[in-house]
Amino acid sequence: MGLKGLVQLFCIVVTLVSVCLVQLKAEDAYKYFTWTVTYGTLSPLGTPQKVIMINGQFPGPQLDLVTNDNVVLNLINKLDEPFLLTWNGIKQRKNSWQDGVLGTNCPIPPNSNYTYKFQAKDQIGTYTYFPSTHLHKAAGGFGGLNVYHRSVISLPYPYPDGDFTLLIADWYKTGHKALQQSLDSGKSLSFPDGLLINGQAHTTLNGDQGKTYMFRISNMGLSTSINFRIQGHSLKLVEIEGSHTIQNMYDSLDVHAGQSFSVLVTLNQSPKDYYIVASTRFSRKVLTATALLHYSNSHSPASGPLPSPPAYHYHWSVRQARSFRWNLTANAARPNPQGSYHYGKITPTKTIVLANSAAIINGKKRYAVNKVSYVNPDTPLKLADYFNIPGIFSVDSIQSLPSNGPASAQIATSVIPNSLHDFIEVVFQNNENTMQSWHLDGYDFWVVGNHIFNDARCNRYSYGFGEWTPVKRRSYNLVDAVTRHTAQVYPNGWTTILVSLDNEGMWNLRSAIWERQYLGQQLYLRVWTAQKSLSTEYNIPANVLLCGKVNGHHHP
């Protein structure tokens, strides 16, 4: 090739790189929204009740983004109580200022507003948003949040012909204020009255025969695990909370409180209508909600019995959870394969074991972690930390290992200190006879406590049952565990996660079962470095709301 040919080739390469850069730049878009939060009266289960609506919608508007989109969302609170939204699964890179929980943000007063500004940085997947204040989640105010891939990043499956977002929630006919009063008085919530799919007891999804659709399934409920299935159709699992998975086929999926899944469904059956079914799991009384999958060329209604739920309970669910595997060769939001990060070869810098429990404190029912029941102070922890306000929280109030002594549970504002770039092992120890579900803001994590170990002596799987001990590390999956933001813990069992603490901030670690969260089963991880830099954390927002002991302070 002569000099002229080399010059031409160089020009072609430069042009292609320039086009790619322009395309990437164009896709880092700014999207502006104005949402108004109000009460409305609807009858989701046939009885008129007050619900929380956003822009007159229940559920709220669907937030569809592309990786790296910047969101500027003005939230106007027209309720009679302070209000916040949190963005469940959005990592808020370097930006816990926008996390929307009471440990990071002052709630928006009635007849006031706050403008959230955040980026869906290096993420794809199915997520949600919902109220973090009081028991507002029991009245609605939630919605779907989907982050689609950039055009320059390939998908590990053919692009679907369309997608459906399904928000499945257990629901009470009782108003959220009455439910909150019940908890405040020391009583537990009763079993929910029903299940809703997209805020309704019945809904219809329309598709064309022969086409393949993405179903984005999220459990928005307060407490119950659900099983999801579609009559006559298989579910191809492709993504869990931003993590591309090995594409196994399932007849049904267990979705625990706070979790999200994406499946591909091909409409390959004869043209008619088919039942979409969600039902509660692990409950004496089984609640069921149905929707219809309508083929566009259908002339026949859905018929036959509803597809049955799994015949077995916990062990079936455990085995299914173990079958979820990280797709090591697939890209996620970035060009490099997911499996290029070899998490299993990193030695944890610390181990934290968190044991949940129910407790009676001052004559009322509470929930605790390592015998500490969390209470929200009037001043958000993040702001107290920033303004150096003492006495708001203590990093000594909770131990990183549970105590087996006789000491009773106590109330405190519990924070566990960590250094930026720590790599930690967290064990959730559940000694209660109930399902647990744990969520961490600001991160996803590897659920490694799901490695199959068959104990031939008792012919049963020993996944996470009993008391965790260091020897259990031998059963960890250190190769292809999925990353996600919410992990279930089975009764009288344990689940282990590994977390790379590469996101500075104050991050909420909480029960996704809302009664337990409200009554103290939560804490915060303070991820901190002494070297202050915009490369690790953004500055405090200019429009930050101030309250409690930081009210009246000025930005340094």
Coordinates of C-alpha atoms in Angstrom, one line a residue:
M1 CA 0.0 0.0 0.0
G2 CA 1.4 3.4 -1.1
L3 CA 1.5 6.6 0.9
K4 CA -1.8 7.8 -0.7
G5 CA -3.5 4.5 0.4
L6 CA -2.2 4.9 3.9
V7 CA -3.5 8.4 4.1
Q8 CA -6.9 7.3 2.8
L9 CA -7.0 4.4 5.3
F10 CA -6.1 6.8 8.1
C11 CA -8.8 9.2 7.1
I12 CA -11.4 6.4 7.1
V13 CA -10.4 5.3 10.6
V14 CA -10.5 8.9 11.9
T15 CA -13.9 9.3 10.3
L16 CA -15.3 6.1 11.9
V17 CA -13.9 7.0 15.3
S18 CA -15.3 10.5 15.0
V19 CA -18.7 9.2 14.1
C20 CA -18.7 6.8 17.0
L21 CA -17.7 9.6 19.4
V22 CA -20.4 11.9 18.1
Q23 CA -22.9 9.1 18.5
L24 CA -21.8 8.3 22.0
K25 CA -22.0 12.0 22.9
A26 CA -25.4 12.3 21.4
E27 CA -26.6 9.4 23.4
D28 CA -25.5 10.9 26.7
A29 CA -28.7 13.0 26.4
Y30 CA -30.4 15.2 28.9
K31 CA -34.1 14.3 29.6
Y32 CA -36.3 16.7 31.5
F33 CA -39.5 15.8 33.4
T34 CA -42.0 17.5 35.7
W35 CA -43.9 15.2 37.9
T36 CA -46.7 16.3 40.3
V37 CA -47.6 14.0 43.2
T38 CA -51.3 14.0 44.3
Y39 CA -53.9 11.9 45.9
G40 CA -56.6 10.4 43.8
T41 CA -59.5 8.0 44.4
L42 CA -59.5 4.6 42.6
S43 CA -60.8 1.1 43.2
P44 CA -57.9 -1.2 42.5
L45 CA -59.6 -4.1 44.4
G46 CA -63.2 -3.0 43.9
T47 CA -63.3 -0.7 46.9
P48 CA -62.8 3.1 46.5
Q49 CA -59.6 4.2 48.3
K50 CA -57.1 7.0 48.3
V51 CA -54.0 6.3 46.2
I52 CA -50.9 8.3 45.3
M53 CA -50.7 9.3 41.7
I54 CA -48.0 11.0 39.6
N55 CA -49.2 13.2 36.9
G56 CA -52.6 11.7 37.4
Q57 CA -51.4 8.2 36.7
F58 CA -51.4 5.1 38.9
P59 CA -48.9 3.5 38.7
G60 CA -46.8 6.5 37.9
P61 CA -45.2 7.4 34.5
Q62 CA -42.8 4.9 33.1
L63 CA -39.3 6.3 33.0
D64 CA -37.5 5.0 29.8
L65 CA -33.8 5.9 29.6
V66 CA -30.7 4.9 27.6
T67 CA -27.4 4.2 29.3
N68 CA -25.7 7.4 30.5
D69 CA -28.8 9.5 30.0
N70 CA -28.9 12.5 32.4
V71 CA -32.2 12.9 34.2
V72 CA -33.5 16.3 35.4
L73 CA -36.8 15.6 37.2
N74 CA -38.7 18.3 39.0
L75 CA -40.9 16.6 41.6
I76 CA -43.8 18.7 43.0
N77 CA -45.4 17.4 46.2
K78 CA -49.1 18.2 46.5
L79 CA -49.6 15.7 49.3
D80 CA -50.3 16.7 52.9
E81 CA -47.1 15.0 54.1
P82 CA -43.4 15.3 53.2
F83 CA -42.4 13.0 50.3
L84 CA -39.4 11.4 48.5
L85 CA -38.9 9.1 45.6
T86 CA -36.0 6.7 45.5
W87 CA -34.7 5.1 42.3
N88 CA -34.4 1.4 43.0
G89 CA -31.3 0.0 41.4
I90 CA -29.9 3.2 39.9
K91 CA -26.4 3.3 41.3
Q92 CA -26.2 7.1 41.5
R93 CA -22.5 7.0 40.7
K94 CA -20.6 9.6 42.9
N95 CA -24.0 11.0 43.7
S96 CA -25.7 9.7 46.8
W97 CA -27.0 13.2 47.1
Q98 CA -29.8 12.1 44.8
D99 CA -30.6 8.7 46.2
G100 CA -34.0 9.9 47.6
V101 CA -34.0 8.2 51.0
L102 CA -34.1 9.8 54.5
G103 CA -30.5 9.1 55.2
T104 CA -29.4 11.2 52.2
N105 CA -32.2 13.7 51.5
C106 CA -34.5 16.0 53.4
P107 CA -38.1 15.1 52.3
I108 CA -39.9 17.5 50.1
P109 CA -42.4 19.5 52.2
P110 CA -46.1 19.7 51.1
N111 CA -46.7 22.3 48.3
S112 CA -43.0 22.4 47.5
N113 CA -40.7 20.8 45.0
Y114 CA -37.2 19.4 44.5
T115 CA -35.4 18.7 41.2
Y116 CA -33.5 15.5 41.1
K117 CA -30.5 15.4 38.8
F118 CA -28.8 12.0 38.2
Q119 CA -27.3 9.9 35.5
A120 CA -28.0 6.3 34.5
K121 CA -24.3 5.8 34.4
D122 CA -23.0 2.6 32.9
Q123 CA -26.2 0.7 33.5
I124 CA -28.8 -1.3 31.5
G125 CA -31.8 -3.2 32.7
T126 CA -35.1 -3.3 34.5
Y127 CA -35.5 -1.1 37.6
T128 CA -38.3 0.8 39.5
Y129 CA -38.9 3.9 41.5
F130 CA -41.1 4.2 44.6
P131 CA -41.7 6.4 47.7
S132 CA -39.2 6.0 50.5
T133 CA -41.1 8.1 53.0
H134 CA -43.5 6.7 55.7
L135 CA -45.8 4.0 54.2
H136 CA -46.5 5.9 51.0
K137 CA -45.5 2.9 49.0
A138 CA -48.6 1.2 50.3
A139 CA -50.7 3.8 48.4
G140 CA -48.8 3.8 45.1
G141 CA -46.4 6.5 43.8
F142 CA -44.3 3.7 42.2
G143 CA -43.5 3.0 38.6
G144 CA -41.2 1.3 36.1
L145 CA -37.7 2.6 35.2
N146 CA -36.1 0.9 32.2
V147 CA -32.6 1.6 31.0
Y148 CA -32.0 0.5 27.4
H149 CA -28.6 -0.2 25.8
R150 CA -26.7 2.3 23.7
S151 CA -26.8 1.6 19.9
V152 CA -23.0 0.9 19.9
I153 CA -23.3 -1.9 22.5
S154 CA -24.6 -5.2 21.3
L155 CA -27.2 -7.3 23.0
P156 CA -26.7 -11.0 23.6
Y157 CA -30.1 -11.8 22.1
P158 CA -32.1 -10.7 19.0
Y159 CA -33.7 -7.3 19.6
P160 CA -37.2 -8.0 20.8
D161 CA -40.3 -6.8 18.8
G162 CA -41.5 -4.8 21.8
D163 CA -41.6 -4.9 25.5
F164 CA -44.0 -4.9 28.4
T165 CA -43.4 -3.6 31.9
L166 CA -45.3 -5.5 34.6
L167 CA -45.3 -4.1 38.1
I168 CA -46.8 -6.7 40.5
A169 CA -47.7 -5.6 44.0
D170 CA -49.5 -7.0 47.0
W171 CA -52.2 -4.5 48.0
Y172 CA -54.3 -3.4 51.0
K173 CA -57.7 -1.9 50.9
T174 CA -56.8 -0.1 54.1
G175 CA -55.3 3.3 53.6
H176 CA -51.6 3.9 54.0
K177 CA -52.0 6.2 57.0
A178 CA -54.1 3.6 58.9
L179 CA -51.5 1.0 58.1
Q180 CA -48.7 3.3 59.4
Q181 CA -50.7 3.9 62.6
S182 CA -51.0 0.2 63.1
L183 CA -47.2 -0.2 62.8
D184 CA -46.6 2.8 65.1
S185 CA -48.8 1.2 67.7
G186 CA -46.7 -1.9 67.8
K187 CA -48.9 -4.2 65.6
S188 CA -47.8 -6.1 62.5
L189 CA -49.6 -5.6 59.2
S190 CA -52.2 -8.2 58.3
F191 CA -51.9 -10.3 55.2
P192 CA -52.6 -8.2 52.0
D193 CA -56.0 -8.2 50.5
G194 CA -55.0 -8.9 46.9
L195 CA -52.4 -8.6 44.1
L196 CA -52.3 -6.0 41.4
I197 CA -50.6 -6.1 38.0
N198 CA -49.9 -2.5 36.8
G199 CA -52.3 -1.2 39.4
Q200 CA -55.2 -3.3 38.3
A201 CA -56.8 -6.6 39.1
H202 CA -57.2 -7.3 35.4
T203 CA -55.3 -6.0 32.4
T204 CA -54.6 -7.1 28.8
L205 CA -51.3 -7.1 26.8
N206 CA -51.5 -7.3 23.0
G207 CA -48.9 -9.0 20.7
D208 CA -48.5 -10.5 17.3
Q209 CA -48.3 -14.2 16.7
G210 CA -44.7 -15.3 15.9
K211 CA -43.1 -12.2 17.5
T212 CA -40.9 -12.1 20.6
Y213 CA -41.4 -9.6 23.4
M214 CA -39.5 -8.6 26.4
F215 CA -41.4 -8.9 29.7
R216 CA -39.9 -6.7 32.4
I217 CA -41.3 -8.1 35.7
S218 CA -40.8 -6.3 39.1
N219 CA -42.2 -7.1 42.5
M220 CA -43.3 -3.8 43.9
G221 CA -45.1 -5.3 46.9
L222 CA -44.7 -4.5 50.6
S223 CA -44.0 -8.1 51.7
T224 CA -44.8 -11.1 49.6
S225 CA -42.8 -13.2 47.2
I226 CA -44.7 -13.9 44.0
N227 CA -44.5 -16.5 41.2
F228 CA -45.0 -15.3 37.6
R229 CA -46.0 -17.5 34.7
I230 CA -47.8 -17.3 31.3
Q231 CA -50.2 -20.0 30.2
G232 CA -48.7 -22.2 27.4
H233 CA -45.5 -20.1 27.1
S234 CA -41.9 -20.4 28.2
L235 CA -39.9 -17.6 29.8
K236 CA -36.3 -17.1 28.5
L237 CA -34.4 -15.3 31.3
V238 CA -32.0 -12.7 29.8
E239 CA -31.4 -10.1 32.5
I240 CA -31.6 -9.7 36.3
E241 CA -31.3 -6.1 37.6
G242 CA -28.8 -5.0 35.0
S243 CA -26.9 -8.3 34.8
H244 CA -27.1 -10.3 31.5
T245 CA -27.7 -14.0 32.4
I246 CA -27.2 -17.4 30.9
Q247 CA -30.4 -17.7 28.9
N248 CA -32.2 -20.6 30.6
M249 CA -35.8 -21.4 29.9
Y250 CA -38.4 -21.5 32.8
D251 CA -42.1 -22.3 33.1
S252 CA -42.4 -19.8 36.0
L253 CA -40.2 -17.5 38.1
D254 CA -40.1 -16.6 41.7
V255 CA -39.7 -12.9 42.2
H256 CA -39.1 -11.8 45.7
A257 CA -39.8 -8.4 47.3
G258 CA -37.9 -5.6 45.5
Q259 CA -36.6 -7.8 42.7
S260 CA -36.8 -7.4 38.9
F261 CA -36.3 -9.8 36.0
S262 CA -36.4 -9.5 32.2
V263 CA -37.6 -12.5 30.1
L264 CA -38.2 -13.0 26.4
V265 CA -41.5 -14.6 25.4
T266 CA -42.2 -15.8 21.9
L267 CA -45.8 -15.9 20.9
N268 CA -45.6 -19.3 19.2
Q269 CA -48.9 -20.8 20.2
S270 CA -52.2 -21.0 18.3
P271 CA -54.0 -17.6 18.0
K272 CA -56.1 -17.1 21.1
D273 CA -55.9 -15.4 24.5
Y274 CA -53.7 -16.8 27.3
Y275 CA -53.6 -16.2 31.0
I276 CA -50.8 -14.2 32.6
V277 CA -50.7 -15.2 36.3
A278 CA -49.0 -13.9 39.4
S279 CA -49.6 -15.6 42.8
T280 CA -48.1 -15.3 46.3
R281 CA -45.5 -17.8 47.4
F282 CA -44.9 -19.3 50.9
S283 CA -48.2 -18.1 52.2
R284 CA -51.1 -20.2 53.7
K285 CA -53.6 -18.1 51.8
V286 CA -52.6 -17.7 48.1
L287 CA -53.5 -14.5 46.4
T288 CA -53.7 -14.5 42.6
A289 CA -53.9 -11.8 40.0
T290 CA -54.4 -12.5 36.3
A291 CA -53.9 -10.6 33.1
L292 CA -54.4 -11.6 29.5
L293 CA -51.9 -12.1 26.7
H294 CA -54.0 -11.3 23.6
Y295 CA -52.8 -12.5 20.2
S296 CA -53.7 -9.8 17.6
N297 CA -55.3 -12.4 15.4
S298 CA -57.1 -14.1 18.2
H299 CA -60.8 -14.9 18.0
S300 CA -60.9 -17.1 21.1
P301 CA -61.0 -16.1 24.8
A302 CA -58.6 -17.6 27.3
S303 CA -59.7 -21.0 28.5
G304 CA -58.8 -23.9 30.7
P305 CA -57.4 -23.8 34.2
L306 CA -54.9 -21.2 35.3
P307 CA -51.3 -22.5 35.0
S308 CA -50.4 -24.0 38.3
P309 CA -47.7 -22.6 40.6
P310 CA -44.7 -24.7 41.6
A311 CA -45.7 -27.8 43.6
Y312 CA -42.9 -27.3 46.1
H313 CA -41.9 -24.2 48.1
Y314 CA -38.5 -23.3 49.5
H315 CA -36.3 -26.0 48.0
W316 CA -37.8 -25.5 44.5
S317 CA -37.2 -21.8 44.9
V318 CA -33.7 -22.4 46.1
R319 CA -32.8 -24.6 43.2
Q320 CA -34.2 -22.1 40.7
A321 CA -32.2 -19.3 42.3
R322 CA -29.1 -21.4 42.0
S323 CA -29.7 -21.8 38.2
F324 CA -29.3 -18.1 37.6
R325 CA -25.8 -17.5 36.1
W326 CA -23.8 -14.5 34.9
N327 CA -23.3 -14.5 31.1
L328 CA -19.5 -14.0 31.2
T329 CA -19.1 -13.3 27.5
A330 CA -21.9 -10.8 27.1
N331 CA -21.6 -7.0 27.3
A332 CA -23.7 -5.1 29.7
A333 CA -23.6 -1.3 29.5
R334 CA -20.0 -1.2 28.5
P335 CA -18.0 -2.8 25.6
N336 CA -16.0 -5.1 27.8
P337 CA -17.6 -8.5 28.7
Q338 CA -19.1 -8.9 32.1
G339 CA -16.8 -11.7 33.0
S340 CA -13.7 -9.6 32.5
Y341 CA -14.0 -8.6 36.2
H342 CA -12.8 -11.7 38.1
Y343 CA -14.6 -11.0 41.4
G344 CA -13.8 -14.4 42.8
K345 CA -10.1 -13.8 42.8
I346 CA -10.3 -10.8 45.1
T347 CA -9.7 -11.2 48.8
P348 CA -12.3 -9.4 50.9
T349 CA -11.0 -6.6 53.1
K350 CA -13.6 -7.3 55.7
T351 CA -16.5 -9.6 56.5
I352 CA -19.8 -8.2 57.9
V353 CA -22.4 -10.7 59.2
L354 CA -25.9 -9.2 59.7
A355 CA -28.5 -11.1 61.6
N356 CA -32.1 -9.9 61.4
S357 CA -34.5 -10.3 64.3
A358 CA -37.9 -9.3 65.7
A359 CA -37.8 -7.5 69.0
I360 CA -39.9 -5.7 71.6
I361 CA -38.5 -2.3 72.4
N362 CA -40.4 0.0 74.8
G363 CA -43.3 -2.3 74.7
K364 CA -43.7 -2.2 70.9
K365 CA -42.7 -4.5 68.0
R366 CA -39.6 -3.5 66.2
Y367 CA -37.1 -5.2 63.8
A368 CA -33.4 -5.2 64.3
V369 CA -30.1 -5.9 62.7
N370 CA -27.4 -7.3 65.1
K371 CA -29.8 -6.2 67.9
V372 CA -29.9 -2.6 66.7
S373 CA -33.2 -1.2 65.4
Y374 CA -32.6 1.8 63.1
V375 CA -34.4 5.1 63.6
N376 CA -34.3 8.0 61.2
P377 CA -33.0 11.3 62.7
D378 CA -34.4 14.6 61.7
T379 CA -31.2 15.4 59.9
P380 CA -30.1 13.2 57.0
L381 CA -26.9 11.4 57.7
K382 CA -25.3 12.5 54.4
L383 CA -25.9 16.2 55.3
A384 CA -24.8 15.7 58.9
D385 CA -21.6 14.2 57.6
Y386 CA -21.0 17.0 55.1
F387 CA -21.6 19.8 57.6
N388 CA -19.8 18.0 60.4
I389 CA -22.8 18.0 62.7
P390 CA -22.1 15.7 65.7
G391 CA -24.5 13.5 67.4
I392 CA -26.7 12.5 64.4
F393 CA -25.2 9.0 64.0
S394 CA -22.5 6.9 65.4
V395 CA -20.2 4.4 63.6
D396 CA -19.9 2.5 66.8
S397 CA -23.7 1.9 67.3
I398 CA -23.7 -1.4 65.4
Q399 CA -21.3 -4.3 65.4
S400 CA -20.2 -6.0 62.1
L401 CA -20.8 -9.4 63.7
P402 CA -23.9 -10.5 65.6
S403 CA -23.8 -10.9 69.3
N404 CA -25.0 -14.2 70.9
G405 CA -25.2 -12.7 74.3
P406 CA -28.3 -11.9 76.4
A407 CA -28.3 -8.2 75.6
S408 CA -31.7 -7.0 74.3
A409 CA -32.2 -5.0 71.1
Q410 CA -31.8 -1.2 71.3
I411 CA -32.7 1.8 69.1
A412 CA -29.9 3.7 67.3
T413 CA -29.1 5.4 64.0
S414 CA -26.7 2.7 62.8
V415 CA -23.9 3.3 60.3
I416 CA -21.0 0.9 59.4
P417 CA -17.9 2.7 58.2
N418 CA -16.0 1.6 55.1
S419 CA -13.2 2.9 53.0
L420 CA -13.6 3.7 49.4
H421 CA -12.4 0.7 47.3
D422 CA -12.9 -1.8 50.1
F423 CA -14.1 -5.2 48.8
I424 CA -16.4 -6.7 51.4
E425 CA -18.1 -9.9 52.2
V426 CA -21.6 -9.5 53.6
V427 CA -23.5 -12.4 55.1
F428 CA -27.3 -12.0 55.7
Q429 CA -28.1 -14.4 58.5
N430 CA -31.8 -15.2 58.9
N431 CA -32.7 -17.1 62.0
E432 CA -36.4 -16.4 61.7
N433 CA -39.0 -18.6 60.1
T434 CA -39.9 -16.0 57.4
M435 CA -38.5 -15.0 54.0
Q436 CA -36.2 -12.0 54.0
S437 CA -35.2 -9.7 51.1
W438 CA -32.3 -7.3 51.3
H439 CA -31.5 -4.3 49.1
L440 CA -28.4 -2.1 48.8
D441 CA -28.5 1.4 47.3
G442 CA -25.6 2.6 45.2
Y443 CA -24.3 -0.8 44.1
D444 CA -25.0 -4.1 42.6
F445 CA -23.3 -7.2 44.2
W446 CA -22.5 -10.8 43.5
V447 CA -24.8 -13.3 45.2
V448 CA -22.2 -16.0 45.8
G449 CA -24.0 -18.0 48.4
N450 CA -25.8 -20.0 45.7
H451 CA -23.3 -22.6 44.7
I452 CA -24.9 -26.1 44.5
F453 CA -23.6 -28.5 47.1
N454 CA -25.3 -31.9 47.3
D455 CA -25.0 -33.6 50.6
A456 CA -25.4 -37.3 49.7
R457 CA -25.7 -38.2 53.4
C458 CA -29.2 -36.6 53.6
N459 CA -30.0 -36.4 49.9
R460 CA -30.8 -32.7 50.1
Y461 CA -29.2 -29.5 49.0
S462 CA -27.6 -27.5 51.8
Y463 CA -27.8 -24.1 50.2
G464 CA -27.7 -21.4 52.8
F465 CA -29.6 -23.3 55.5
G466 CA -28.6 -23.1 59.1
E467 CA -25.9 -20.9 60.6
W468 CA -23.2 -19.4 58.4
T469 CA -19.7 -20.3 59.4
P470 CA -16.4 -19.5 57.5
V471 CA -16.3 -23.1 56.2
K472 CA -19.4 -22.3 54.1
R473 CA -17.1 -20.3 51.8
R474 CA -16.2 -23.6 50.2
S475 CA -19.6 -23.6 48.6
Y476 CA -19.4 -20.1 47.1
N477 CA -19.8 -19.5 43.4
L478 CA -16.7 -17.5 42.6
V479 CA -17.0 -17.7 38.9
D480 CA -20.4 -16.7 37.4
A481 CA -22.7 -15.5 40.2
V482 CA -25.1 -12.9 38.9
T483 CA -24.9 -9.3 40.1
R484 CA -28.0 -7.6 41.3
H485 CA -29.2 -5.1 43.9
T486 CA -31.7 -7.2 45.9
A487 CA -31.2 -10.7 47.3
Q488 CA -33.5 -13.1 49.1
V489 CA -32.7 -15.0 52.3
Y490 CA -34.7 -18.1 53.0
P491 CA -36.1 -19.0 56.4
N492 CA -33.5 -20.2 58.9
G493 CA -30.8 -19.7 56.3
W494 CA -28.2 -17.3 55.0
T495 CA -27.1 -15.5 51.8
T496 CA -23.6 -14.1 51.1
I497 CA -22.9 -11.3 48.8
L498 CA -19.6 -9.7 47.7
V499 CA -19.5 -5.9 47.1
S500 CA -16.9 -3.7 45.5
L501 CA -17.2 -0.4 47.3
D502 CA -16.2 1.8 44.4
N503 CA -18.9 4.4 44.9
E504 CA -18.3 7.0 47.6
G505 CA -21.3 8.1 49.6
M506 CA -23.8 7.2 52.3
W507 CA -25.8 4.1 51.2
N508 CA -28.9 2.5 52.6
L509 CA -28.8 -1.2 53.2
R510 CA -32.4 -2.2 54.0
S511 CA -35.0 -4.9 54.1
A512 CA -37.2 -4.8 51.0
I513 CA -40.1 -6.0 53.1
W514 CA -41.5 -2.6 54.0
E515 CA -42.9 -3.3 57.5
R516 CA -39.5 -4.5 58.6
Q517 CA -37.7 -1.5 56.9
Y518 CA -40.1 0.9 58.5
L519 CA -39.7 -0.6 62.0
G520 CA -35.9 -0.7 62.0
Q521 CA -34.4 -3.4 59.8
Q522 CA -32.0 -1.2 57.9
L523 CA -28.7 0.6 58.3
Y524 CA -26.3 2.7 56.2
L525 CA -22.8 2.0 54.8
R526 CA -20.6 5.0 54.9
V527 CA -18.1 4.7 52.0
W528 CA -15.5 7.4 52.5
T529 CA -12.1 8.6 51.6
A530 CA -10.1 11.5 53.0
Q531 CA -9.0 12.6 49.5
K532 CA -11.8 14.8 48.3
S533 CA -12.1 14.9 44.5
L534 CA -14.8 15.2 41.8
S535 CA -13.4 12.0 40.4
T536 CA -14.9 10.2 43.4
E537 CA -17.9 12.3 44.5
Y538 CA -19.9 15.2 43.1
N539 CA -20.3 18.4 45.0
I540 CA -23.3 19.0 47.2
P541 CA -26.2 20.1 44.9
A542 CA -26.9 23.8 44.8
N543 CA -30.6 23.1 45.3
V544 CA -30.2 20.8 48.2
L545 CA -33.0 20.8 50.7
L546 CA -31.9 21.5 54.3
C547 CA -33.7 20.3 57.4
G548 CA -33.1 19.3 61.0
K549 CA -29.8 20.6 62.4
V550 CA -28.5 21.7 59.1
N551 CA -31.4 24.0 58.5
G552 CA -30.0 27.5 57.8
H553 CA -26.5 26.3 57.0
H554 CA -24.8 27.7 53.9
H555 CA -22.7 25.6 51.5
P556 CA -19.0 25.9 52.4

